Amino acid sequence: MILRHRHTWPTFTLALLTSIAILLPCSNAKDDKPKIETSEFDVPLQPIYWFDDSDNLIAHDRPENNVYVSEDAGANWSLVSDEGQKNKAYTIWPHPHDKRKAYIVGTDEDHWVTSDRGVTWSKFNVDYQTSRWHEPFSFHARDSKKVIFHGAKCIGPFCEEVTFWTDDDFKTVKPLRDSSQGCYWAVGTPEYGIDTSEEEAMENRIFCVVQGSYSPSPSNFQLRYSDDYFKTEQEPRLAGDRPVNGIIDIAAVKKYLLTAAKSEGSYELGLYVSDDATTWHRAEFGDHKLEEDAYTILESTNYSIQVDVMTQQKTAMGAIYASNSNGTYFTKNIEHTNRDMHGRVDFEKIEGIQGIYLANIVDNWEDVANMRAEKRVKTQITFDDGRSFHQVKADGENLHLHSVTNMRNIGRVFSSPAPGIAMGVGNTGKQLNDYEEGDLYVSDDAGVSWRHALDGAHKYEIGNNGAVLVAVDDEEPTNEIRYSTNHGKDWEKAGLGVEGLKAAILTTVPDSTSLKFLLGGVTGRGQKARWHFISIDFGGLHERECGDKDFENWPARVDEDGEPSCLMGHKQFYRRRKAGSECVIKAEFKDPIPTYKKCKCTKEDFECDYNFVQGNDEKTCVPTKALRSPEGQCKKSDDTFEGSSGFRLIPGNECERKGGDELDKAIQRPCADTMRKPVAAEGIAAEKHHFKADRFSEFYYLERTEQSHDDEDDETIVMLTSEQEVYKTKDHGKTWEHILKEEPIVGIKPHDYFNDIVYFITGSSKVHYSIDRGANIRDFETQDPPTRTPGLPAISFHEKYKDYLLWTGARDCPGDKCHDVVTYSTDRGDEWKTLVRYSRKCEFIKPEGRKDKENLIYCEQYEKENMNNPLQLYSSDNWFADSTKHFDDIIGFATMSEFIVVAAQDEQQKSLRADASVDGETFADAEFPKNFKVSHQSAYTVLDSSTHAVFLHVTVNSVEDHEHGAILKSNSNGTSYVMSLDAVNRDTDGFVDFEKMKGLEGVALVNQVYNREGSDKSGEKKKLKTKITHNDGGEWALVAPPDKDAEGRSFGCSGNNGKATDKCSLHLHSFTERSIKSATFGSPSAVGLMIGVGNVGEYLTMKDDESTYTFITSNGGISWKAVMKGAYMWEYGDRGSIIVIVKQSRPTKVAYYSLDEGDSWTEYQFSDVDMQIDAISTVPSDSSMNFLLWGGDIGAGGKPGIATVNIDFTGHPDRQEKCEVNEDGDETKDYYLWEPKHPLQDDNCLFGHIAQYHRKRPKAKCFNGLNANFEPMVGVSKNCECNRQDFECDYNYELQNDGSCGLVPGYMPPNHEEKCKDDSDLVEYYAPTGYRRIPLTTCKGGKELEKSNAFPCPGHEEEFEEKHAMSGVALFFVILIPIALFGALVYYGVQKWKDGTLQGLGQIRLGEGAGSGGVRDSPLVTVPITIIAGTWAVLQAMPLLAMSLWRSARGYMPVSGGGGNRRGGGGFSGSSGRGRPYTDRGAFSARRGEYSGVVEDEDELLVGSDEEEGLEV
């Protein structure tokens, strides 16, 4: 977000002077020339800040990190050093709302503040350096003592944001909030919140952009606010009744608060606006959309926001939009504005005058957009707030002026608060020429007319409310300045006393009330360069003070006839000095104050009301949605009610209503405006469409994101038929459009990371593409036609930069020299350059965790560019200007989340080996379990790595129709693997029957070959059984069968008390049998639900077997029920509140749907003739209430070819009301909190915690209507104690029959000291026990199976000793307490013996007459009592005492259990892993690297996400 008023200096100039003031001289004698005083420095002072209403300035010496202060308007300077600032000042920072305050930001943790314009300073300490990503301070606009400090806690190059606050000028500093990405006061401008109902409440309100609750990804950043400094916090509802993720930033502009958000999978932004810090609205820009880094918030007014939206990225052009008074609806004012690549726009308001601004436009915009010409820039001006624009005129000719994109000075470009005075450098003619060809021009009527002032380009400034204009040559070195006292009509010269000065800045007080100016410049070059700061004082130029006769009542705006014009209901006037008066305005720093005269109300004083937008006729305001009628009215559709006209008076407008227009008067509206769309008779509608083709080749959804600006009902699909014809639908298949009719298309490739972008591949070098989901299609040419290598994509994409492309093309084909060449483009195909020749595959590597190498690319290339040689692996982060070779002979590589897995040939090329990397630079050999013996490793399939561990399928048998292999699970860097499950089924193409449940932690299903020996040796047909894990592969079990089939009959076998047995369990057809691989069991938006086709029995049968049913589970796979006999395809809609199933590839006219998670099913006929349905689909987020069937007619009366059928549930009577959901986690009437569980546990603990998810109540008659980024997981209700399910077998250990982990015979335990090498901060490690924590678990205490004896890491012995050693106080009490107890027991025993209480001790008593006495004084009794008591106390203390003394003498070193030594290699009964749980819930949910030690050998932990499964290498 770029704010227009923040300008940066050219490298040779000084920085921004935000406020300047100089005291006027007291002499009354007239001087012929201004007073000149000069100071010299060896280096430039930048930035310089001039305190308002004073002669005080501060300036920064950046090379020496010093600050200088001047108390005489820059004539003299002194070093600020009274509080230790010398050589420690990183920069200076003025307070934007308190003219007395400024801050020195220190180079380390000390900083300074002044409250008396730099005279004195106070030091404060925040313990942290300032942030690297945010401005150091955020200021409260109405209480200058309230400041937020943005800091950074850094360890090496890695930094974490920290935020603090003060309300007493940093006398005290307190932490604000962790995990923030920038915090800001709601009252960020003086105007904000004034005269609103929330004015008092927002005084302490702070907004922070924070990391998401379950992921640190920017797409999950959230906006939070607090009124009590984040003791409590809330999430604002930006989008009506719900919050929005993907927050980028927040900013205050006049009376508006704005925040921008970006959804994952889109480069489009949503801009949200609030004028009371409570109620938010999304800003609408009509048919245009906002993109990241593609809009600039311009200087705005109290009644409108001005935004320039980039329309041409490559050539930097835009369009200016202005909002209505609440900032929600924007209309276009002017097109083709000139911008630069940094977001600066040629736009500036004439300060102090409403409705007038200048803008530069590109006249030849079409040629520029097509890269056929340079920009031809022209200047235009508006006098009515952008409703109309005019040419700028100078002496009857068109004048064009250099503006913001070519800044040559500091501050504003054209104007100042001096009423009506404007200056600029430009030229007359047809277009704007180079700056050096320009002259200086002046206007004294707010831009209506301009006059030529001086030849050549000059820097210029305005002083004394326009009474003095100053200019200095900006082309050549000079020794003089020019000045005018009559609005630029005549100019005088004044010498500087310095020869050959190259001007860098010329400035004065921003309000232009002073007679003092500051000129900065340099003489000489190189080592002889000297910087001069020249104070120029015009205080003695005129001896007479201006009187009433010297002023005029000047109208700020005039119409074409020169008469004062109206804006915002009034005419504006200023009292200003006449141009020819020879006098000075003596009042110090007195700003000009306008006066107003009211006008009668006209149409221009009104705007469209809330929920109305301008109609196409631009004369009416039409509703944006169905209106609400008053209670009790609109009982019939033809009734009327009194409602809004659609207009309202612009807030703040002062027009007189009497005798004027009354557009906001209520009108009678038809009740039809309040009605919802008609509901179909059955609540469901079907639309069929036929195509002349044999089959569907491919189809893709281009799903709109939360921030998409267009139609909310847009559900775009692009589809390719077998006839190479492409069709597009915007309404989920209700209507289709044939596109690219003249061009045969061989493939469609949607962008992997941006949903709006899709590419259409031809057989030639031409590629068609769309960046707006097919609305507009363009094309480019590549150097080569697409690759001919089977299975290799022709185009690949960068995750962050949408225009970065890699193209794999076929060169010299056909023929013996045919080979692939990879080229790259950074401008979406406009220009291509060669990357690698004789390659096979190149791929951008995801940048997360490798931000310094965002352009990292991996390429497979044949050695010496000869396809008969081995394939080698290279990487480069500079487009292969140079590269690094990683492997000499590979089969291929695959990326999954943070892992790069490479299959390389061994030295003899007899077998494969796997290597992995997480940092993109260093690879390590994968260590497979020692008992995992495969004589010839022929194939790997990377299955999943979304939980910081790679699931790798290693093929054991690759014989066709007998393929199977073992699933191995890695540690966090993908190098050390343990056996998860063997004999897992795969197919010839490398796909594996393995699927993780989407949206639920650690649940996965596999199919295992149970007769592997018979299949391997005897050629038996594979017999499969389905198994499930609930702890991320740590344990696998057969799936429990349901009791009854879909008809309510018992199955042929039964489980044991609801549990599976070896002879009876549920088996499901899985990944290897799917024609559409995206048809998964579950959906991340329908947590807990899975559907599958299979049978109950001993083994999995064929799909067409009589025993086949369709099954569903609603509790994450713990229990299942049969819903239909036979094989059905399924799809989830509205996040699981609608489920549709249809027979798979069998003649049918009907589908079945369930609105209660499969408890009941209703038949729906979608066709009059039988159809064969081959697929069913909906949007990837499963949030739509539309479904699409793909197939063709096969019954009598059917049409030839193929067909789609749209089934629409939006009219269903049970899905008309929107569900009530509280995203903060509370239950509602429509939602409850669901907790998954492990089938072997009595509680709901999974991975060491109880997780809670939003689940819609099955009987709730409402629709979810949630955005695609809605996170079902609420959070973790509590962490649990550890148990067996939180652990898996360590390396070199295997699962035993009793469920324990035992050492593989003949092998040694792993050497856990290696962990110390991987993590230099690790203090200790544990001896191996055979177990290691599952990376996902957060358990604490309980059965911590991985822990035993601890050992210090080399170099951390002292820390280890400090951690484990007993303190002196503890040692004192360990010794003292047993001795004291010993003494007390002795004393007590003796006394009790003497008083007879213990009489009879050791005797058998037979009533009151039993014997007594005779033994009290016997040493045989007293001594044993004393000895026993004392000995017991001492024995209790001895182990602690001995251990403490031993530690103190030698450091703690436990005795190993089972042989071996402390460097590993033998029999320790210790722990695997570091045993650290996640440090917080957010870290757990994000799977980020905030472990306190979960995973072994971690090099770098990155945020992971589920990706495509079945990547075979």
PDB file of N, CA, C and O in Angstrom, residues 291-330:
ATOM      1  N   GLU A 291      -4.899  -5.412  -7.638  1.00  0.00           N
ATOM      2  CA  GLU A 291      -3.866  -6.427  -7.556  1.00  0.00           C
ATOM      3  C   GLU A 291      -2.787  -5.969  -6.592  1.00  0.00           C
ATOM      4  O   GLU A 291      -2.608  -4.774  -6.351  1.00  0.00           O
ATOM      5  N   GLU A 292      -2.077  -6.946  -6.036  1.00  0.00           N
ATOM      6  CA  GLU A 292      -1.012  -6.630  -5.098  1.00  0.00           C
ATOM      7  C   GLU A 292       0.048  -5.767  -5.780  1.00  0.00           C
ATOM      8  O   GLU A 292       0.439  -6.019  -6.915  1.00  0.00           O
ATOM      9  N   ASP A 293       0.510  -4.734  -5.071  1.00  0.00           N
ATOM     10  CA  ASP A 293       1.501  -3.787  -5.592  1.00  0.00           C
ATOM     11  C   ASP A 293       1.029  -3.110  -6.866  1.00  0.00           C
ATOM     12  O   ASP A 293       1.826  -2.703  -7.705  1.00  0.00           O
ATOM     13  N   ALA A 294      -0.294  -2.982  -7.031  1.00  0.00           N
ATOM     14  CA  ALA A 294      -0.811  -2.425  -8.276  1.00  0.00           C
ATOM     15  C   ALA A 294      -1.841  -1.331  -8.025  1.00  0.00           C
ATOM     16  O   ALA A 294      -2.634  -1.039  -8.894  1.00  0.00           O
ATOM     17  N   TYR A 295      -1.840  -0.745  -6.852  1.00  0.00           N
ATOM     18  CA  TYR A 295      -2.698   0.408  -6.631  1.00  0.00           C
ATOM     19  C   TYR A 295      -2.025   1.339  -5.636  1.00  0.00           C
ATOM     20  O   TYR A 295      -1.227   0.919  -4.806  1.00  0.00           O
ATOM     21  N   THR A 296      -2.333   2.615  -5.751  1.00  0.00           N
ATOM     22  CA  THR A 296      -1.732   3.641  -4.912  1.00  0.00           C
ATOM     23  C   THR A 296      -2.834   4.487  -4.310  1.00  0.00           C
ATOM     24  O   THR A 296      -3.674   5.022  -5.043  1.00  0.00           O
ATOM     25  N   ILE A 297      -2.859   4.606  -3.001  1.00  0.00           N
ATOM     26  CA  ILE A 297      -3.811   5.481  -2.343  1.00  0.00           C
ATOM     27  C   ILE A 297      -3.273   6.905  -2.436  1.00  0.00           C
ATOM     28  O   ILE A 297      -2.207   7.215  -1.917  1.00  0.00           O
ATOM     29  N   LEU A 298      -4.015   7.738  -3.099  1.00  0.00           N
ATOM     30  CA  LEU A 298      -3.578   9.093  -3.370  1.00  0.00           C
ATOM     31  C   LEU A 298      -4.024  10.034  -2.254  1.00  0.00           C
ATOM     32  O   LEU A 298      -4.733   9.647  -1.332  1.00  0.00           O
ATOM     33  N   GLU A 299      -3.604  11.279  -2.380  1.00  0.00           N
ATOM     34  CA  GLU A 299      -4.037  12.306  -1.444  1.00  0.00           C
ATOM     35  C   GLU A 299      -5.554  12.422  -1.524  1.00  0.00           C
ATOM     36  O   GLU A 299      -6.122  12.627  -2.593  1.00  0.00           O
ATOM     37  N   SER A 300      -6.218  12.260  -0.380  1.00  0.00           N
ATOM     38  CA  SER A 300      -7.662  12.168  -0.377  1.00  0.00           C
ATOM     39  C   SER A 300      -8.288  13.318   0.394  1.00  0.00           C
ATOM     40  O   SER A 300      -7.591  14.174   0.954  1.00  0.00           O
ATOM     41  N   THR A 301      -9.621  13.333   0.422  1.00  0.00           N
ATOM     42  CA  THR A 301     -10.357  14.386   1.116  1.00  0.00           C
ATOM     43  C   THR A 301     -11.123  13.774   2.280  1.00  0.00           C
ATOM     44  O   THR A 301     -11.122  12.559   2.481  1.00  0.00           O
ATOM     45  N   ASN A 302     -11.825  14.637   3.026  1.00  0.00           N
ATOM     46  CA  ASN A 302     -12.633  14.138   4.129  1.00  0.00           C
ATOM     47  C   ASN A 302     -13.908  13.463   3.657  1.00  0.00           C
ATOM     48  O   ASN A 302     -14.633  12.881   4.462  1.00  0.00           O
ATOM     49  N   TYR A 303     -14.192  13.564   2.367  1.00  0.00           N
ATOM     50  CA  TYR A 303     -15.434  12.979   1.871  1.00  0.00           C
ATOM     51  C   TYR A 303     -15.195  11.989   0.728  1.00  0.00           C
ATOM     52  O   TYR A 303     -16.143  11.488   0.148  1.00  0.00           O
ATOM     53  N   SER A 304     -13.938  11.673   0.421  1.00  0.00           N
ATOM     54  CA  SER A 304     -13.687  10.742  -0.675  1.00  0.00           C
ATOM     55  C   SER A 304     -12.254  10.230  -0.622  1.00  0.00           C
ATOM     56  O   SER A 304     -11.332  10.974  -0.263  1.00  0.00           O
ATOM     57  N   ILE A 305     -12.087   8.953  -0.971  1.00  0.00           N
ATOM     58  CA  ILE A 305     -10.758   8.357  -1.113  1.00  0.00           C
ATOM     59  C   ILE A 305     -10.404   8.338  -2.587  1.00  0.00           C
ATOM     60  O   ILE A 305     -11.228   7.971  -3.430  1.00  0.00           O
ATOM     61  N   GLN A 306      -9.184   8.737  -2.889  1.00  0.00           N
ATOM     62  CA  GLN A 306      -8.699   8.709  -4.265  1.00  0.00           C
ATOM     63  C   GLN A 306      -7.696   7.569  -4.394  1.00  0.00           C
ATOM     64  O   GLN A 306      -6.747   7.477  -3.608  1.00  0.00           O
ATOM     65  N   VAL A 307      -7.913   6.705  -5.368  1.00  0.00           N
ATOM     66  CA  VAL A 307      -7.042   5.550  -5.579  1.00  0.00           C
ATOM     67  C   VAL A 307      -6.683   5.475  -7.057  1.00  0.00           C
ATOM     68  O   VAL A 307      -7.569   5.582  -7.920  1.00  0.00           O
ATOM     69  N   ASP A 308      -5.392   5.296  -7.326  1.00  0.00           N
ATOM     70  CA  ASP A 308      -4.973   5.025  -8.699  1.00  0.00           C
ATOM     71  C   ASP A 308      -4.723   3.531  -8.832  1.00  0.00           C
ATOM     72  O   ASP A 308      -3.888   2.960  -8.123  1.00  0.00           O
ATOM     73  N   VAL A 309      -5.474   2.900  -9.730  1.00  0.00           N
ATOM     74  CA  VAL A 309      -5.393   1.457  -9.941  1.00  0.00           C
ATOM     75  C   VAL A 309      -4.611   1.189 -11.219  1.00  0.00           C
ATOM     76  O   VAL A 309      -4.936   1.726 -12.278  1.00  0.00           O
ATOM     77  N   MET A 310      -3.576   0.379 -11.098  1.00  0.00           N
ATOM     78  CA  MET A 310      -2.732   0.095 -12.257  1.00  0.00           C
ATOM     79  C   MET A 310      -3.509  -0.733 -13.274  1.00  0.00           C
ATOM     80  O   MET A 310      -4.078  -1.772 -12.941  1.00  0.00           O
ATOM     81  N   THR A 311      -3.537  -0.274 -14.503  1.00  0.00           N
ATOM     82  CA  THR A 311      -4.208  -1.002 -15.575  1.00  0.00           C
ATOM     83  C   THR A 311      -3.228  -1.646 -16.542  1.00  0.00           C
ATOM     84  O   THR A 311      -3.592  -2.564 -17.258  1.00  0.00           O
ATOM     85  N   GLN A 312      -1.996  -1.133 -16.581  1.00  0.00           N
ATOM     86  CA  GLN A 312      -0.953  -1.709 -17.425  1.00  0.00           C
ATOM     87  C   GLN A 312       0.309  -1.850 -16.594  1.00  0.00           C
ATOM     88  O   GLN A 312       0.967  -0.859 -16.269  1.00  0.00           O
ATOM     89  N   GLN A 313       0.638  -3.092 -16.223  1.00  0.00           N
ATOM     90  CA  GLN A 313       1.775  -3.301 -15.329  1.00  0.00           C
ATOM     91  C   GLN A 313       3.106  -3.054 -16.033  1.00  0.00           C
ATOM     92  O   GLN A 313       3.994  -2.407 -15.485  1.00  0.00           O
ATOM     93  N   LYS A 314       3.250  -3.552 -17.228  1.00  0.00           N
ATOM     94  CA  LYS A 314       4.540  -3.490 -17.897  1.00  0.00           C
ATOM     95  C   LYS A 314       4.901  -2.072 -18.318  1.00  0.00           C
ATOM     96  O   LYS A 314       6.074  -1.714 -18.388  1.00  0.00           O
ATOM     97  N   THR A 315       3.880  -1.262 -18.607  1.00  0.00           N
ATOM     98  CA  THR A 315       4.145   0.092 -19.077  1.00  0.00           C
ATOM     99  C   THR A 315       3.721   1.138 -18.058  1.00  0.00           C
ATOM    100  O   THR A 315       3.775   2.330 -18.350  1.00  0.00           O
ATOM    101  N   ALA A 316       3.309   0.725 -16.879  1.00  0.00           N
ATOM    102  CA  ALA A 316       3.015   1.630 -15.758  1.00  0.00           C
ATOM    103  C   ALA A 316       2.004   2.691 -16.142  1.00  0.00           C
ATOM    104  O   ALA A 316       2.320   3.881 -16.280  1.00  0.00           O
ATOM    105  N   MET A 317       0.777   2.276 -16.328  1.00  0.00           N
ATOM    106  CA  MET A 317      -0.341   3.195 -16.505  1.00  0.00           C
ATOM    107  C   MET A 317      -1.466   2.774 -15.572  1.00  0.00           C
ATOM    108  O   MET A 317      -1.530   1.623 -15.132  1.00  0.00           O
ATOM    109  N   GLY A 318      -2.358   3.724 -15.275  1.00  0.00           N
ATOM    110  CA  GLY A 318      -3.429   3.420 -14.346  1.00  0.00           C
ATOM    111  C   GLY A 318      -4.685   4.193 -14.635  1.00  0.00           C
ATOM    112  O   GLY A 318      -4.843   4.819 -15.689  1.00  0.00           O
ATOM    113  N   ALA A 319      -5.592   4.144 -13.654  1.00  0.00           N
ATOM    114  CA  ALA A 319      -6.834   4.906 -13.724  1.00  0.00           C
ATOM    115  C   ALA A 319      -7.155   5.372 -12.318  1.00  0.00           C
ATOM    116  O   ALA A 319      -6.995   4.626 -11.356  1.00  0.00           O
ATOM    117  N   ILE A 320      -7.616   6.618 -12.201  1.00  0.00           N
ATOM    118  CA  ILE A 320      -7.930   7.186 -10.893  1.00  0.00           C
ATOM    119  C   ILE A 320      -9.407   6.961 -10.586  1.00  0.00           C
ATOM    120  O   ILE A 320     -10.282   7.292 -11.404  1.00  0.00           O
ATOM    121  N   TYR A 321      -9.651   6.367  -9.416  1.00  0.00           N
ATOM    122  CA  TYR A 321     -11.005   6.137  -8.929  1.00  0.00           C
ATOM    123  C   TYR A 321     -11.237   6.993  -7.686  1.00  0.00           C
ATOM    124  O   TYR A 321     -10.331   7.162  -6.864  1.00  0.00           O
ATOM    125  N   ALA A 322     -12.452   7.501  -7.549  1.00  0.00           N
ATOM    126  CA  ALA A 322     -12.840   8.264  -6.362  1.00  0.00           C
ATOM    127  C   ALA A 322     -14.026   7.576  -5.711  1.00  0.00           C
ATOM    128  O   ALA A 322     -14.940   7.090  -6.392  1.00  0.00           O
ATOM    129  N   SER A 323     -14.005   7.533  -4.387  1.00  0.00           N
ATOM    130  CA  SER A 323     -15.044   6.808  -3.654  1.00  0.00           C
ATOM    131  C   SER A 323     -16.194   7.723  -3.281  1.00  0.00           C
ATOM    132  O   SER A 323     -16.087   8.956  -3.318  1.00  0.00           O
ATOM    133  N   ASN A 324     -17.288   7.098  -2.862  1.00  0.00           N
ATOM    134  CA  ASN A 324     -18.335   7.859  -2.194  1.00  0.00           C
ATOM    135  C   ASN A 324     -17.860   8.193  -0.785  1.00  0.00           C
ATOM    136  O   ASN A 324     -16.730   7.862  -0.396  1.00  0.00           O
ATOM    137  N   SER A 325     -18.704   8.814   0.015  1.00  0.00           N
ATOM    138  CA  SER A 325     -18.233   9.373   1.282  1.00  0.00           C
ATOM    139  C   SER A 325     -17.885   8.314   2.322  1.00  0.00           C
ATOM    140  O   SER A 325     -17.129   8.594   3.251  1.00  0.00           O
ATOM    141  N   ASN A 326     -18.421   7.087   2.202  1.00  0.00           N
ATOM    142  CA  ASN A 326     -18.030   6.061   3.170  1.00  0.00           C
ATOM    143  C   ASN A 326     -16.958   5.122   2.625  1.00  0.00           C
ATOM    144  O   ASN A 326     -16.614   4.129   3.261  1.00  0.00           O
ATOM    145  N   GLY A 327     -16.442   5.438   1.440  1.00  0.00           N
ATOM    146  CA  GLY A 327     -15.305   4.698   0.908  1.00  0.00           C
ATOM    147  C   GLY A 327     -15.616   3.334   0.353  1.00  0.00           C
ATOM    148  O   GLY A 327     -14.701   2.531   0.167  1.00  0.00           O
ATOM    149  N   THR A 328     -16.888   3.057   0.056  1.00  0.00           N
ATOM    150  CA  THR A 328     -17.231   1.695  -0.351  1.00  0.00           C
ATOM    151  C   THR A 328     -17.382   1.528  -1.854  1.00  0.00           C
ATOM    152  O   THR A 328     -17.028   0.481  -2.389  1.00  0.00           O
ATOM    153  N   TYR A 329     -17.911   2.539  -2.550  1.00  0.00           N
ATOM    154  CA  TYR A 329     -18.109   2.418  -3.994  1.00  0.00           C
ATOM    155  C   TYR A 329     -17.244   3.450  -4.710  1.00  0.00           C
ATOM    156  O   TYR A 329     -17.303   4.636  -4.407  1.00  0.00           O
ATOM    157  N   PHE A 330     -16.459   2.976  -5.666  1.00  0.00           N
ATOM    158  CA  PHE A 330     -15.521   3.826  -6.396  1.00  0.00           C
ATOM    159  C   PHE A 330     -15.971   3.962  -7.846  1.00  0.00           C
ATOM    160  O   PHE A 330     -16.419   2.983  -8.462  1.00  0.00           O
TER     161      PHE A 330
END
